[in-house]
PDB file of C-alpha atoms in Angstrom:
ATOM      1  CA  MET B   1       2.784 -25.518  24.891  1.00  0.00           C
ATOM      2  CA  THR B   2      -0.003 -23.053  24.145  1.00  0.00           C
ATOM      3  CA  ASP B   3       0.024 -20.380  21.457  1.00  0.00           C
ATOM      4  CA  GLU B   4       0.353 -17.790  24.218  1.00  0.00           C
ATOM      5  CA  ALA B   5       3.348 -19.516  25.825  1.00  0.00           C
ATOM      6  CA  LEU B   6       5.141 -19.802  22.501  1.00  0.00           C
ATOM      7  CA  MET B   7       4.361 -16.161  21.685  1.00  0.00           C
ATOM      8  CA  ARG B   8       6.006 -15.178  24.982  1.00  0.00           C
ATOM      9  CA  LEU B   9       9.181 -16.846  23.710  1.00  0.00           C
ATOM     10  CA  ALA B  10       8.875 -14.811  20.500  1.00  0.00           C
ATOM     11  CA  LEU B  11       8.478 -11.669  22.611  1.00  0.00           C
ATOM     12  CA  ALA B  12      11.729 -12.518  24.409  1.00  0.00           C
ATOM     13  CA  GLU B  13      13.417 -12.701  20.993  1.00  0.00           C
ATOM     14  CA  ALA B  14      11.911  -9.314  20.077  1.00  0.00           C
ATOM     15  CA  GLU B  15      13.483  -7.851  23.222  1.00  0.00           C
ATOM     16  CA  LYS B  16      16.876  -9.197  22.105  1.00  0.00           C
ATOM     17  CA  ALA B  17      16.413  -7.430  18.775  1.00  0.00           C
ATOM     18  CA  ARG B  18      15.485  -4.171  20.522  1.00  0.00           C
ATOM     19  CA  ALA B  19      18.589  -4.403  22.740  1.00  0.00           C
ATOM     20  CA  GLU B  20      20.716  -4.801  19.584  1.00  0.00           C
ATOM     21  CA  GLY B  21      19.139  -1.774  17.889  1.00  0.00           C
ATOM     22  CA  GLU B  22      17.121  -3.879  15.459  1.00  0.00           C
ATOM     23  CA  ILE B  23      13.415  -3.472  14.772  1.00  0.00           C
ATOM     24  CA  PRO B  24      12.048  -5.624  17.609  1.00  0.00           C
ATOM     25  CA  VAL B  25      10.467  -8.592  15.907  1.00  0.00           C
ATOM     26  CA  GLY B  26      10.936 -12.046  17.349  1.00  0.00           C
ATOM     27  CA  ALA B  27       9.891 -15.465  16.151  1.00  0.00           C
ATOM     28  CA  VAL B  28       9.775 -19.076  17.275  1.00  0.00           C
ATOM     29  CA  ILE B  29       8.976 -22.155  15.210  1.00  0.00           C
ATOM     30  CA  ALA B  30       7.602 -25.272  16.839  1.00  0.00           C
ATOM     31  CA  LYS B  31       6.448 -28.736  15.905  1.00  0.00           C
ATOM     32  CA  ASP B  32       4.231 -30.813  18.179  1.00  0.00           C
ATOM     33  CA  GLY B  33       4.679 -28.163  20.880  1.00  0.00           C
ATOM     34  CA  ASN B  34       8.485 -28.444  20.809  1.00  0.00           C
ATOM     35  CA  VAL B  35      10.572 -25.415  19.859  1.00  0.00           C
ATOM     36  CA  LEU B  36      12.766 -26.116  16.841  1.00  0.00           C
ATOM     37  CA  PHE B  37      14.329 -22.679  16.458  1.00  0.00           C
ATOM     38  CA  SER B  38      13.989 -19.102  17.660  1.00  0.00           C
ATOM     39  CA  ALA B  39      15.328 -15.878  16.180  1.00  0.00           C
ATOM     40  CA  HIS B  40      14.941 -12.131  15.940  1.00  0.00           C
ATOM     41  CA  ASN B  41      15.500  -9.493  13.278  1.00  0.00           C
ATOM     42  CA  GLU B  42      19.152  -9.022  12.317  1.00  0.00           C
ATOM     43  CA  ARG B  43      18.942  -6.857   9.196  1.00  0.00           C
ATOM     44  CA  GLU B  44      21.215  -4.149  10.599  1.00  0.00           C
ATOM     45  CA  ALA B  45      23.805  -6.532  12.044  1.00  0.00           C
ATOM     46  CA  LEU B  46      24.000  -8.700   8.932  1.00  0.00           C
ATOM     47  CA  HIS B  47      23.381  -5.933   6.365  1.00  0.00           C
ATOM     48  CA  ASP B  48      20.842  -8.304   4.878  1.00  0.00           C
ATOM     49  CA  PRO B  49      17.348  -7.237   3.792  1.00  0.00           C
ATOM     50  CA  THR B  50      16.151 -10.831   4.174  1.00  0.00           C
ATOM     51  CA  ALA B  51      17.333 -11.210   7.789  1.00  0.00           C
ATOM     52  CA  HIS B  52      13.820 -11.123   9.222  1.00  0.00           C
ATOM     53  CA  ALA B  53      13.064 -13.207  12.309  1.00  0.00           C
ATOM     54  CA  GLU B  54      10.654 -15.371  10.329  1.00  0.00           C
ATOM     55  CA  MET B  55      13.165 -16.158   7.592  1.00  0.00           C
ATOM     56  CA  ALA B  56      15.789 -17.158  10.162  1.00  0.00           C
ATOM     57  CA  CYS B  57      13.278 -19.468  11.849  1.00  0.00           C
ATOM     58  CA  LEU B  58      12.261 -21.094   8.586  1.00  0.00           C
ATOM     59  CA  ARG B  59      15.925 -21.707   7.705  1.00  0.00           C
ATOM     60  CA  GLY B  60      16.760 -22.923  11.202  1.00  0.00           C
ATOM     61  CA  ALA B  61      13.822 -25.323  11.422  1.00  0.00           C
ATOM     62  CA  ALA B  62      14.593 -26.732   7.975  1.00  0.00           C
ATOM     63  CA  ALA B  63      18.169 -27.407   9.113  1.00  0.00           C
ATOM     64  CA  VAL B  64      16.987 -29.060  12.343  1.00  0.00           C
ATOM     65  CA  LEU B  65      14.480 -31.243  10.500  1.00  0.00           C
ATOM     66  CA  GLY B  66      16.747 -31.917   7.536  1.00  0.00           C
ATOM     67  CA  ASP B  67      13.913 -31.012   5.188  1.00  0.00           C
ATOM     68  CA  TRP B  68      12.738 -27.785   3.569  1.00  0.00           C
ATOM     69  CA  ARG B  69       9.132 -28.946   3.946  1.00  0.00           C
ATOM     70  CA  LEU B  70       7.899 -27.597   7.261  1.00  0.00           C
ATOM     71  CA  ARG B  71       4.692 -29.600   7.403  1.00  0.00           C
ATOM     72  CA  GLY B  72       3.305 -29.872  10.899  1.00  0.00           C
ATOM     73  CA  CYS B  73       5.177 -26.746  12.042  1.00  0.00           C
ATOM     74  CA  THR B  74       3.784 -23.508  13.442  1.00  0.00           C
ATOM     75  CA  LEU B  75       5.613 -20.183  13.318  1.00  0.00           C
ATOM     76  CA  TYR B  76       4.995 -17.670  16.122  1.00  0.00           C
ATOM     77  CA  VAL B  77       5.955 -14.078  15.333  1.00  0.00           C
ATOM     78  CA  THR B  78       5.328 -10.819  17.150  1.00  0.00           C
ATOM     79  CA  LEU B  79       4.454  -8.839  13.998  1.00  0.00           C
ATOM     80  CA  GLU B  80       2.336  -9.855  11.018  1.00  0.00           C
ATOM     81  CA  PRO B  81       4.589 -11.269   8.287  1.00  0.00           C
ATOM     82  CA  CYS B  82       5.542  -9.153   5.274  1.00  0.00           C
ATOM     83  CA  PRO B  83       5.145 -10.358   1.653  1.00  0.00           C
ATOM     84  CA  MET B  84       8.602 -11.965   1.591  1.00  0.00           C
ATOM     85  CA  CYS B  85       8.054 -13.906   4.797  1.00  0.00           C
ATOM     86  CA  ALA B  86       4.477 -14.868   3.961  1.00  0.00           C
ATOM     87  CA  GLY B  87       5.650 -16.165   0.593  1.00  0.00           C
ATOM     88  CA  ALA B  88       8.431 -18.189   2.206  1.00  0.00           C
ATOM     89  CA  MET B  89       5.911 -19.678   4.637  1.00  0.00           C
ATOM     90  CA  VAL B  90       3.738 -20.884   1.771  1.00  0.00           C
ATOM     91  CA  MET B  91       6.740 -22.170  -0.203  1.00  0.00           C
ATOM     92  CA  SER B  92       8.005 -24.114   2.834  1.00  0.00           C
ATOM     93  CA  GLN B  93       4.606 -25.796   3.273  1.00  0.00           C
ATOM     94  CA  LEU B  94       4.362 -24.421   6.814  1.00  0.00           C
ATOM     95  CA  ASP B  95       1.077 -25.499   8.388  1.00  0.00           C
ATOM     96  CA  ARG B  96       0.338 -22.411  10.429  1.00  0.00           C
ATOM     97  CA  VAL B  97       1.521 -18.970  11.526  1.00  0.00           C
ATOM     98  CA  VAL B  98       0.419 -17.196  14.698  1.00  0.00           C
ATOM     99  CA  PHE B  99       1.191 -13.499  15.059  1.00  0.00           C
ATOM    100  CA  GLY B 100       0.675 -10.821  17.649  1.00  0.00           C
ATOM    101  CA  ALA B 101       0.421  -7.324  16.198  1.00  0.00           C
ATOM    102  CA  ALA B 102      -1.052  -6.539  12.800  1.00  0.00           C
ATOM    103  CA  ASP B 103       1.058  -4.580  10.301  1.00  0.00           C
ATOM    104  CA  PRO B 104      -1.353  -2.318   8.406  1.00  0.00           C
ATOM    105  CA  GLN B 105       1.437  -1.134   6.052  1.00  0.00           C
ATOM    106  CA  ARG B 106       3.092  -4.398   4.976  1.00  0.00           C
ATOM    107  CA  GLY B 107       1.209  -7.258   6.606  1.00  0.00           C
ATOM    108  CA  CYS B 108       0.367 -10.114   4.267  1.00  0.00           C
ATOM    109  CA  CYS B 109      -1.712 -12.291   6.578  1.00  0.00           C
ATOM    110  CA  GLY B 110      -4.888 -10.283   6.284  1.00  0.00           C
ATOM    111  CA  SER B 111      -3.950  -6.606   6.690  1.00  0.00           C
ATOM    112  CA  VAL B 112      -2.785  -5.567   3.216  1.00  0.00           C
ATOM    113  CA  TYR B 113      -3.210  -8.932   1.550  1.00  0.00           C
ATOM    114  CA  ASP B 114      -3.853 -12.568   2.527  1.00  0.00           C
ATOM    115  CA  LEU B 115      -0.962 -14.184   0.704  1.00  0.00           C
ATOM    116  CA  PRO B 116      -1.094 -17.516   2.623  1.00  0.00           C
ATOM    117  CA  GLY B 117      -4.789 -17.851   1.818  1.00  0.00           C
ATOM    118  CA  ASP B 118      -4.590 -16.931  -1.863  1.00  0.00           C
ATOM    119  CA  PRO B 119      -6.359 -19.711  -3.797  1.00  0.00           C
ATOM    120  CA  GLN B 120      -4.085 -19.085  -6.805  1.00  0.00           C
ATOM    121  CA  LEU B 121      -1.099 -20.389  -4.869  1.00  0.00           C
ATOM    122  CA  GLN B 122      -0.464 -24.080  -4.572  1.00  0.00           C
ATOM    123  CA  GLY B 123      -0.594 -24.723  -0.851  1.00  0.00           C
ATOM    124  CA  ARG B 124      -1.910 -22.672   1.987  1.00  0.00           C
ATOM    125  CA  THR B 125      -0.693 -21.676   5.409  1.00  0.00           C
ATOM    126  CA  ALA B 126      -3.375 -21.065   8.030  1.00  0.00           C
ATOM    127  CA  TRP B 127      -2.953 -18.007  10.240  1.00  0.00           C
ATOM    128  CA  ARG B 128      -4.157 -16.728  13.582  1.00  0.00           C
ATOM    129  CA  ALA B 129      -3.891 -13.048  14.508  1.00  0.00           C
ATOM    130  CA  GLY B 130      -3.879 -11.155  17.781  1.00  0.00           C
ATOM    131  CA  VAL B 131      -2.147 -13.533  20.204  1.00  0.00           C
ATOM    132  CA  LEU B 132      -0.728 -11.308  22.968  1.00  0.00           C
ATOM    133  CA  GLU B 133      -1.496  -8.453  20.612  1.00  0.00           C
ATOM    134  CA  GLU B 134      -1.096  -5.609  23.111  1.00  0.00           C
ATOM    135  CA  GLU B 135       2.267  -6.848  24.388  1.00  0.00           C
ATOM    136  CA  CYS B 136       3.548  -7.300  20.837  1.00  0.00           C
ATOM    137  CA  LYS B 137       2.239  -3.903  19.783  1.00  0.00           C
ATOM    138  CA  ASP B 138       3.805  -2.213  22.831  1.00  0.00           C
ATOM    139  CA  VAL B 139       7.262  -3.570  21.965  1.00  0.00           C
ATOM    140  CA  ILE B 140       7.204  -2.316  18.381  1.00  0.00           C
ATOM    141  CA  ASP B 141       5.460   0.989  19.161  1.00  0.00           C
ATOM    142  CA  GLY B 142       7.867   1.707  22.017  1.00  0.00           C
ATOM    143  CA  PHE B 143      10.838   1.144  19.740  1.00  0.00           C
ATOM    144  CA  PHE B 144       9.602   3.604  17.117  1.00  0.00           C
ATOM    145  CA  GLU B 145       8.616   6.184  19.757  1.00  0.00           C
ATOM    146  CA  ARG B 146      12.202   6.128  21.117  1.00  0.00           C
ATOM    147  CA  ILE B 147      13.602   6.575  17.598  1.00  0.00           C
ATOM    148  CA  ARG B 148      11.355   9.546  16.870  1.00  0.00           C
ATOM    149  CA  THR B 149      12.255  11.411  20.086  1.00  0.00           C
TER     150      THR B 149
END
């Protein structure tokens, strides 16, 4: 499957989050083009500040693989990962993350900081930005516009 096709699956997860009143971020993790796990934000439902879509995918993929090392895996997420999620990606030895919309306030894959590319950290996670960027941006922007009105 292509990056775009897998990002469409992440967008479907973001729509689930929106329907549940969560900030609409969705994620999918794949290995060799096969989806291992998909998830969306559940911070409100679980009352858990760590219940980001990315964290759920990392946990789910590790369970599926029976290994915390996510070598060979790619995470697809609709919004640029925050510091917590970017750190978990590096710690899990994830090969790559692909995201849609940049997060100029908290994004740690190039916007505020490039945590996965920091040479001081042992291990690196490659990243690709802007896949289906407009669609991803529309989902998150639409959610916040509805809240503000």
